[in-house]
Short mmCIF file of C-alpha atoms and ligand atoms in Angstrom, two decimals:
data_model
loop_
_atom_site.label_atom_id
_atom_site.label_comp_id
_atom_site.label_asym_id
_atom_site.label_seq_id
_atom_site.Cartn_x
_atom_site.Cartn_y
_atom_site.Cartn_z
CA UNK A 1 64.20 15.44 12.08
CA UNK A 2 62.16 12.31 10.75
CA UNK A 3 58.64 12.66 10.54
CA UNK A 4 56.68 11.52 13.50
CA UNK A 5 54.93 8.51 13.70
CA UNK A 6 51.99 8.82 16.20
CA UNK A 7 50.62 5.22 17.45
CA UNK A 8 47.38 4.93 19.04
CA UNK A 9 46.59 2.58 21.94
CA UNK A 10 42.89 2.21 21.38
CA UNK A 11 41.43 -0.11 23.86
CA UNK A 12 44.49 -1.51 26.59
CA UNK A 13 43.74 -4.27 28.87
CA UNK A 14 42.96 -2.15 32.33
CA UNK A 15 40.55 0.48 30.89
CA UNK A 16 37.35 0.07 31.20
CA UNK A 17 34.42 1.62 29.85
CA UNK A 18 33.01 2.70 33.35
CA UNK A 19 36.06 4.93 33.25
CA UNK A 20 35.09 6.25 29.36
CA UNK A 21 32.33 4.99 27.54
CA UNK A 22 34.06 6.07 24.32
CA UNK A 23 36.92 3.04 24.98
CA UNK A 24 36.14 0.65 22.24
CA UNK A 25 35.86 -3.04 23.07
CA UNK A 26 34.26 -4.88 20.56
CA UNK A 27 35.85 -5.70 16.86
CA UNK A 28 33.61 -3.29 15.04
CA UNK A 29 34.29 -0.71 17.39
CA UNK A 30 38.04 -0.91 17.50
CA UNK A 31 37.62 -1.25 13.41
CA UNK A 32 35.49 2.16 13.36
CA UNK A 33 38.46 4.02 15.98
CA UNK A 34 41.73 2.69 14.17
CA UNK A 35 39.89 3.86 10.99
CA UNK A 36 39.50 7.13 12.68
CA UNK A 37 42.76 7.55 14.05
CA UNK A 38 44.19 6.59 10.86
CA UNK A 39 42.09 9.55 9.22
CA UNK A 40 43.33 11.88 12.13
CA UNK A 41 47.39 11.06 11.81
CA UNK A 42 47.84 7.85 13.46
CA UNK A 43 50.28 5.19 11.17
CA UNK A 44 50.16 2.56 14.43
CA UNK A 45 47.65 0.93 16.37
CA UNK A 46 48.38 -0.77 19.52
CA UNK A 47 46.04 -3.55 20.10
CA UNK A 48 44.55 -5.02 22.40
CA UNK A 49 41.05 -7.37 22.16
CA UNK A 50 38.46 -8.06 24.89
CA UNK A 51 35.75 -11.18 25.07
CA UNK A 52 32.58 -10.64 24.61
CA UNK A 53 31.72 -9.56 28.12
CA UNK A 54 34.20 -7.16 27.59
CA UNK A 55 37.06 -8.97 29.61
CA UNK A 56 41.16 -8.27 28.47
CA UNK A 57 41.56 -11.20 26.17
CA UNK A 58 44.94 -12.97 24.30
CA UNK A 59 42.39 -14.94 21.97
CA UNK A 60 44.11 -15.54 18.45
CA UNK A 61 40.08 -15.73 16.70
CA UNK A 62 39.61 -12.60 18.18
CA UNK A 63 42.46 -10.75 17.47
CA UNK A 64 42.53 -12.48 13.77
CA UNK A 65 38.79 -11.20 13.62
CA UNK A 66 39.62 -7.36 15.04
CA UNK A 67 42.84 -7.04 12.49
CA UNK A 68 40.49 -8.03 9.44
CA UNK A 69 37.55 -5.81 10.44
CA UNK A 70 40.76 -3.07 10.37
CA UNK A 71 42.35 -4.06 7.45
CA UNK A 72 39.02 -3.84 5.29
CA UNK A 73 39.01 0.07 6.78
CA UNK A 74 42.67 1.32 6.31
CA UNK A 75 46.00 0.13 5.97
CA UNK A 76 47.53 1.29 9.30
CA UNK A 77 50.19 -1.01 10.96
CA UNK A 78 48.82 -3.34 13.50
CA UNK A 79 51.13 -3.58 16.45
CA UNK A 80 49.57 -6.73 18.79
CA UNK A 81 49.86 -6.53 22.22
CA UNK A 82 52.15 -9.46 23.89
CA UNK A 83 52.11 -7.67 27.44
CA UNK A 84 47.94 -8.89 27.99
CA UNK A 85 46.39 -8.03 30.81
CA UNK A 86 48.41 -8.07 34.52
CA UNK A 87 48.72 -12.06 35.26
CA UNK A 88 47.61 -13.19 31.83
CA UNK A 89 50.05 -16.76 31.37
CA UNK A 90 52.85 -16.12 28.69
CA UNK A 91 51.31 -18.87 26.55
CA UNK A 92 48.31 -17.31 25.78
CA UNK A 93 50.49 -13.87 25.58
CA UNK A 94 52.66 -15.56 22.55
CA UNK A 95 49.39 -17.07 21.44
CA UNK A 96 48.44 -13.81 18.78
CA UNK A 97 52.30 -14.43 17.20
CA UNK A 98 50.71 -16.93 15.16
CA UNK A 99 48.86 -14.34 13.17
CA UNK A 100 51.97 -13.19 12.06
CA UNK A 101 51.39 -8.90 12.46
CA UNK A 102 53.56 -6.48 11.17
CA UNK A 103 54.85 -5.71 15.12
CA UNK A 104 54.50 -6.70 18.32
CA UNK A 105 55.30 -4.96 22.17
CA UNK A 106 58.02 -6.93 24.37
CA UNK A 107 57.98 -5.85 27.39
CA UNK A 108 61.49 -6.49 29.16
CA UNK A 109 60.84 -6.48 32.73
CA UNK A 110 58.51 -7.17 35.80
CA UNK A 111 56.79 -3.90 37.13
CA UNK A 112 54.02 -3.05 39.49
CA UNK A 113 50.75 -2.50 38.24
CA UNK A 114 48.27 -0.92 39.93
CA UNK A 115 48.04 -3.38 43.19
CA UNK A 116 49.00 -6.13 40.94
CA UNK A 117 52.79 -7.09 39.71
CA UNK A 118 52.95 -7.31 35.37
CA UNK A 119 55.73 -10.21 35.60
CA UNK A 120 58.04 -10.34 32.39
CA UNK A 121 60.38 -13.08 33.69
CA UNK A 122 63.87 -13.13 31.96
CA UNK A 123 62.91 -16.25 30.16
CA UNK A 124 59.47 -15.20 29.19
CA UNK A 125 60.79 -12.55 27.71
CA UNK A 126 63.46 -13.95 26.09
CA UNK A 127 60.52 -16.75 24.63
CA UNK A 128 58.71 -13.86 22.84
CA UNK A 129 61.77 -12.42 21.51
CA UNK A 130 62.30 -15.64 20.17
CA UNK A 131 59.07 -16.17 18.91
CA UNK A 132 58.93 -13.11 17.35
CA UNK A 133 62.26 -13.61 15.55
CA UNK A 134 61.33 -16.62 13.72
CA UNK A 135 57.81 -14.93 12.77
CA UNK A 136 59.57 -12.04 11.77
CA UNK A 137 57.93 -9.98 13.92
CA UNK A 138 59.43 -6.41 14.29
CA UNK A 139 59.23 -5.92 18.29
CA UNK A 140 58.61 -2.70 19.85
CA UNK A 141 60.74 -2.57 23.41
CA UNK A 142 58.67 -1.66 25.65
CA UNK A 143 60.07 0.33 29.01
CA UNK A 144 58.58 1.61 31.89
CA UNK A 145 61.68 2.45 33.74
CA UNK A 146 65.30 3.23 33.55
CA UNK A 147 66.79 0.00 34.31
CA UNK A 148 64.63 -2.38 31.91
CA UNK A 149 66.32 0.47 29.25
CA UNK A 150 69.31 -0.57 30.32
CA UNK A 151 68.96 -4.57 30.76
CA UNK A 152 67.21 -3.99 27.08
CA UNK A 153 70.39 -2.84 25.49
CA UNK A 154 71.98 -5.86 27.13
CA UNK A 155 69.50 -7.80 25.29
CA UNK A 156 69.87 -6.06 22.55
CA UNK A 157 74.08 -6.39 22.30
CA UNK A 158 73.89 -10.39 23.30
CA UNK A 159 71.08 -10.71 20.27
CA UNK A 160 67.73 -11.75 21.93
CA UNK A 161 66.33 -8.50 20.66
CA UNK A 162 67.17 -6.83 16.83
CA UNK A 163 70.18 -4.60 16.96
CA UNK A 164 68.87 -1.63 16.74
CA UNK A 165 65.32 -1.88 17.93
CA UNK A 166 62.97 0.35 17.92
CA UNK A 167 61.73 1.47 21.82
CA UNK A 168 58.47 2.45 23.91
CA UNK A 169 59.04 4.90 26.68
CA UNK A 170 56.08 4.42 29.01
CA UNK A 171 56.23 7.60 31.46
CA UNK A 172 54.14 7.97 34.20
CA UNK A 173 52.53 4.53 35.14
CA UNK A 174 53.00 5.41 38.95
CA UNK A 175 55.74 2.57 39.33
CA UNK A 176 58.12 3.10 36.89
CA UNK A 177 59.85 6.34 35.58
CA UNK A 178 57.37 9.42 36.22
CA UNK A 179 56.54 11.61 33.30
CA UNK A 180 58.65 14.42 34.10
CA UNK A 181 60.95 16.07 31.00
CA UNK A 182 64.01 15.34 32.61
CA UNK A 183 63.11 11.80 32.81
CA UNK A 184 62.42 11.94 29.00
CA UNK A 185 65.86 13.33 28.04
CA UNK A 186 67.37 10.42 30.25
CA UNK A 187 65.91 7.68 28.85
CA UNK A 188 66.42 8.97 25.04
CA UNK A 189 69.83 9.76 26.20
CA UNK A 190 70.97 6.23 27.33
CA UNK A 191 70.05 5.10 23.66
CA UNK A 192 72.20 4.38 21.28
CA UNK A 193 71.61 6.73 17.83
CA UNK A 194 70.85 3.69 16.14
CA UNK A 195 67.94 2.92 18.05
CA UNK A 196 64.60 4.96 17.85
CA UNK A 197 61.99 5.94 20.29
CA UNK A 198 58.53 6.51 21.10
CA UNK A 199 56.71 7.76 24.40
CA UNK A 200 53.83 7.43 25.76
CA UNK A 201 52.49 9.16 28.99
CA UNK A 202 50.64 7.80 31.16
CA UNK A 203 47.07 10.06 32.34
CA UNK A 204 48.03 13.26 33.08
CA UNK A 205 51.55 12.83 31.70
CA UNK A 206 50.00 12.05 27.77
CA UNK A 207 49.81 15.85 26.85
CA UNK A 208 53.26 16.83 28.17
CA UNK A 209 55.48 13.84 27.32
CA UNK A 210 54.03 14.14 23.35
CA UNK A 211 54.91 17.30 23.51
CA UNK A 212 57.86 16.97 24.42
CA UNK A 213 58.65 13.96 22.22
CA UNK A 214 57.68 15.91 19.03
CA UNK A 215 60.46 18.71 19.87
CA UNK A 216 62.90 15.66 20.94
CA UNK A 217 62.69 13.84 17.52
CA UNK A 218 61.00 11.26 19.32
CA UNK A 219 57.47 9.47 17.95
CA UNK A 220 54.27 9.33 20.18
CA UNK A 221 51.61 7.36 21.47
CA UNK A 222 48.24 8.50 22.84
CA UNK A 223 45.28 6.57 23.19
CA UNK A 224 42.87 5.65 25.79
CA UNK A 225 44.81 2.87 26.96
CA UNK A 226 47.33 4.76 28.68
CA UNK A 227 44.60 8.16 29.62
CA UNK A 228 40.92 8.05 29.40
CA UNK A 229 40.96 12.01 29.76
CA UNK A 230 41.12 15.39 27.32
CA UNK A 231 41.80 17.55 30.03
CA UNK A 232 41.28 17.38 33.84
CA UNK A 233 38.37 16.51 34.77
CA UNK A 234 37.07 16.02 31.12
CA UNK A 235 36.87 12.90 29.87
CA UNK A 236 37.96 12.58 25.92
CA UNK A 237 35.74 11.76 23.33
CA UNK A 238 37.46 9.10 21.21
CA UNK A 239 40.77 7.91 20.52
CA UNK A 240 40.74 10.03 17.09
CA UNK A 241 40.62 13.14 19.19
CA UNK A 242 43.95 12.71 21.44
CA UNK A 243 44.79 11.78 17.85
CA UNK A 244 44.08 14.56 16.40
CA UNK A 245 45.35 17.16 18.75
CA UNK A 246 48.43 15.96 18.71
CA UNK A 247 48.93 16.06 14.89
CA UNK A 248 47.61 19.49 15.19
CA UNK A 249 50.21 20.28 17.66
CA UNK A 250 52.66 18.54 15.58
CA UNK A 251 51.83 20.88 12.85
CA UNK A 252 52.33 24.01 14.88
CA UNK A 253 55.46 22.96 16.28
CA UNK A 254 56.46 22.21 12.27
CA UNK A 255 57.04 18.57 12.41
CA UNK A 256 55.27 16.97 9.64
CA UNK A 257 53.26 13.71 10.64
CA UNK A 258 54.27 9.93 8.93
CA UNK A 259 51.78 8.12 7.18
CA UNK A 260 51.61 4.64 7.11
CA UNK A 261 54.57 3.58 3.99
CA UNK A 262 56.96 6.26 5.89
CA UNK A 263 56.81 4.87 9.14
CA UNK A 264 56.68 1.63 8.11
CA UNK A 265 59.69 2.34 6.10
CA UNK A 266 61.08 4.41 9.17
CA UNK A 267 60.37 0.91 11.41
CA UNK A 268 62.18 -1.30 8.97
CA UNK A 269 58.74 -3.24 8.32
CA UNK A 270 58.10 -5.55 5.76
N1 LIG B 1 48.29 -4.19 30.20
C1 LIG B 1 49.59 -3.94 30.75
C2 LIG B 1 49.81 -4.76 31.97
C3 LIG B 1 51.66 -4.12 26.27
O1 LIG B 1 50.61 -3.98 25.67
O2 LIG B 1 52.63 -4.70 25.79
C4 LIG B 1 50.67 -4.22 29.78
C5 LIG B 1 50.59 -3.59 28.47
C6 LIG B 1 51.83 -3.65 27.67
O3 LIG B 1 49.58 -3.07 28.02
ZN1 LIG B 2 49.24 -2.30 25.79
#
């Protein structure tokens, strides 16, 4: 099995700090967690930046000013959020491109979102793929369900996305696929053995579907983006610690953890 690249989704677009105060929102903040998630395992932070008021944000001076506070503190990859916040316009989504990261997400398809709908329009996605090609941009697919898997390998065969690409199984979001294994061994199922995976569960489903994913050969994502919570009822103390316990249980189930030049290497980056 490779080694497992855990990514960290620090801060998200829908969290907010009423629901845990330890969800970092300001560029010194998000510096000070990727540092420590770094130090506890992580190779990948997903990012996303807020305004001042704390407010989901797409702005390319922020985001430029976040990554630098990070790079100054460690030299983990810096995977930019293109999905925004529910209804942000696909300009300003594309806007962060310019900066040029390492990755980015793509999300392939429209989904409910809480009450809301996160539209991904075939055209606005096939925009950032685009973008993100001639930036050379190494997308992560993201998928919340089984049939944006399969209209992503579509995509993928008919070249909007790279051939093979590397993939983001959200579980768990309350729309899409639920966080149950079987679900899991579908979704890495339908992929070709080219292509590589990640999961990420959504609340209750983070503990379980990492789990799961280390035995699988799959890579994981925590973070409080996708589960503000350690265990029910307790709410976790920092990114660094969902971090950490699952390099610890990564350890114990004897799958060594990447650092950053193997999964970069691992993500064909650079
Ligand atoms: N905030 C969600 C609506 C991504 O970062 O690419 C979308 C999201 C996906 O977080
Ligand atoms: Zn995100």
């Amino acid at each position: 099995m490779e080694k497992l690249i855990v990514t960290c989704a620090i801060t998200g677009a829908e969290t907010t700090k009423e629901q845990n105060p330890a969800l970092p929102t300001m560029p010194e903040e998000q510096a000070q967690a990727a540092y420590d998630c770094w130090k506890a395992g992580a190779a990948v932070i997903h990012l996303h930046v807020r305004d001042d008021s704390g407010r989901p944000s797409q702005s390319v001076e922020r985001f430029q000013d976040t990554i630098e506070k990070i790079r100054k503190k460690c030299p983990v990859i810096i995977q930019i959020s293109t999905g925004g916040a529910v209804g942000e316009k696909i300009e300003n989504r594309a806007a962060p491109l310019k900066l040029k990261p390492e990755m980015a997400s793509l999300n392939t398809g429209s989904i409910n979102f809480g009450d809301e709908i996160f539209l991904n329009l075939p055209k606005d996605v096939e925009f950032l793929a685009t973008r993100m090609k001639e930036l050379k941009i190494r997308p992560e697919i993201e998928v919340y369900d089984y049939g944006m898997l399969e209209y992503s390998l579509k995509l993928m065969k008919n070249g909007v996305i790279p051939n093979p690409s590397h993939f983001q199984f959200v579980l768990g979001t309350g729309h899409g696929i639920s966080g149950e294994s079987r679900n899991l061994c579908r979704m890495a199922d339908a992929l070709p053995e080219e292509c590589s995976w990640t999961a990420a569960g959504i609340g209750r489903y983070q503990l379980p579907v990492a789990a799961q994913a280390i035995v699988m050969g799959g890579h994981v994502r925590v973070g409080l983006e996708d589960n503000v919570f350690w265990s029910k009822g307790v709410l976790a103390k920092s990114n660094a610690q969902l971090v950490e316990r699952v390099s610890q249980l990564a350890a114990m189930l004897q799958r060594p953890v990447a650092n950053v030049e193997e999964a970069r290497k691992f993500l064909c980056l650079g």
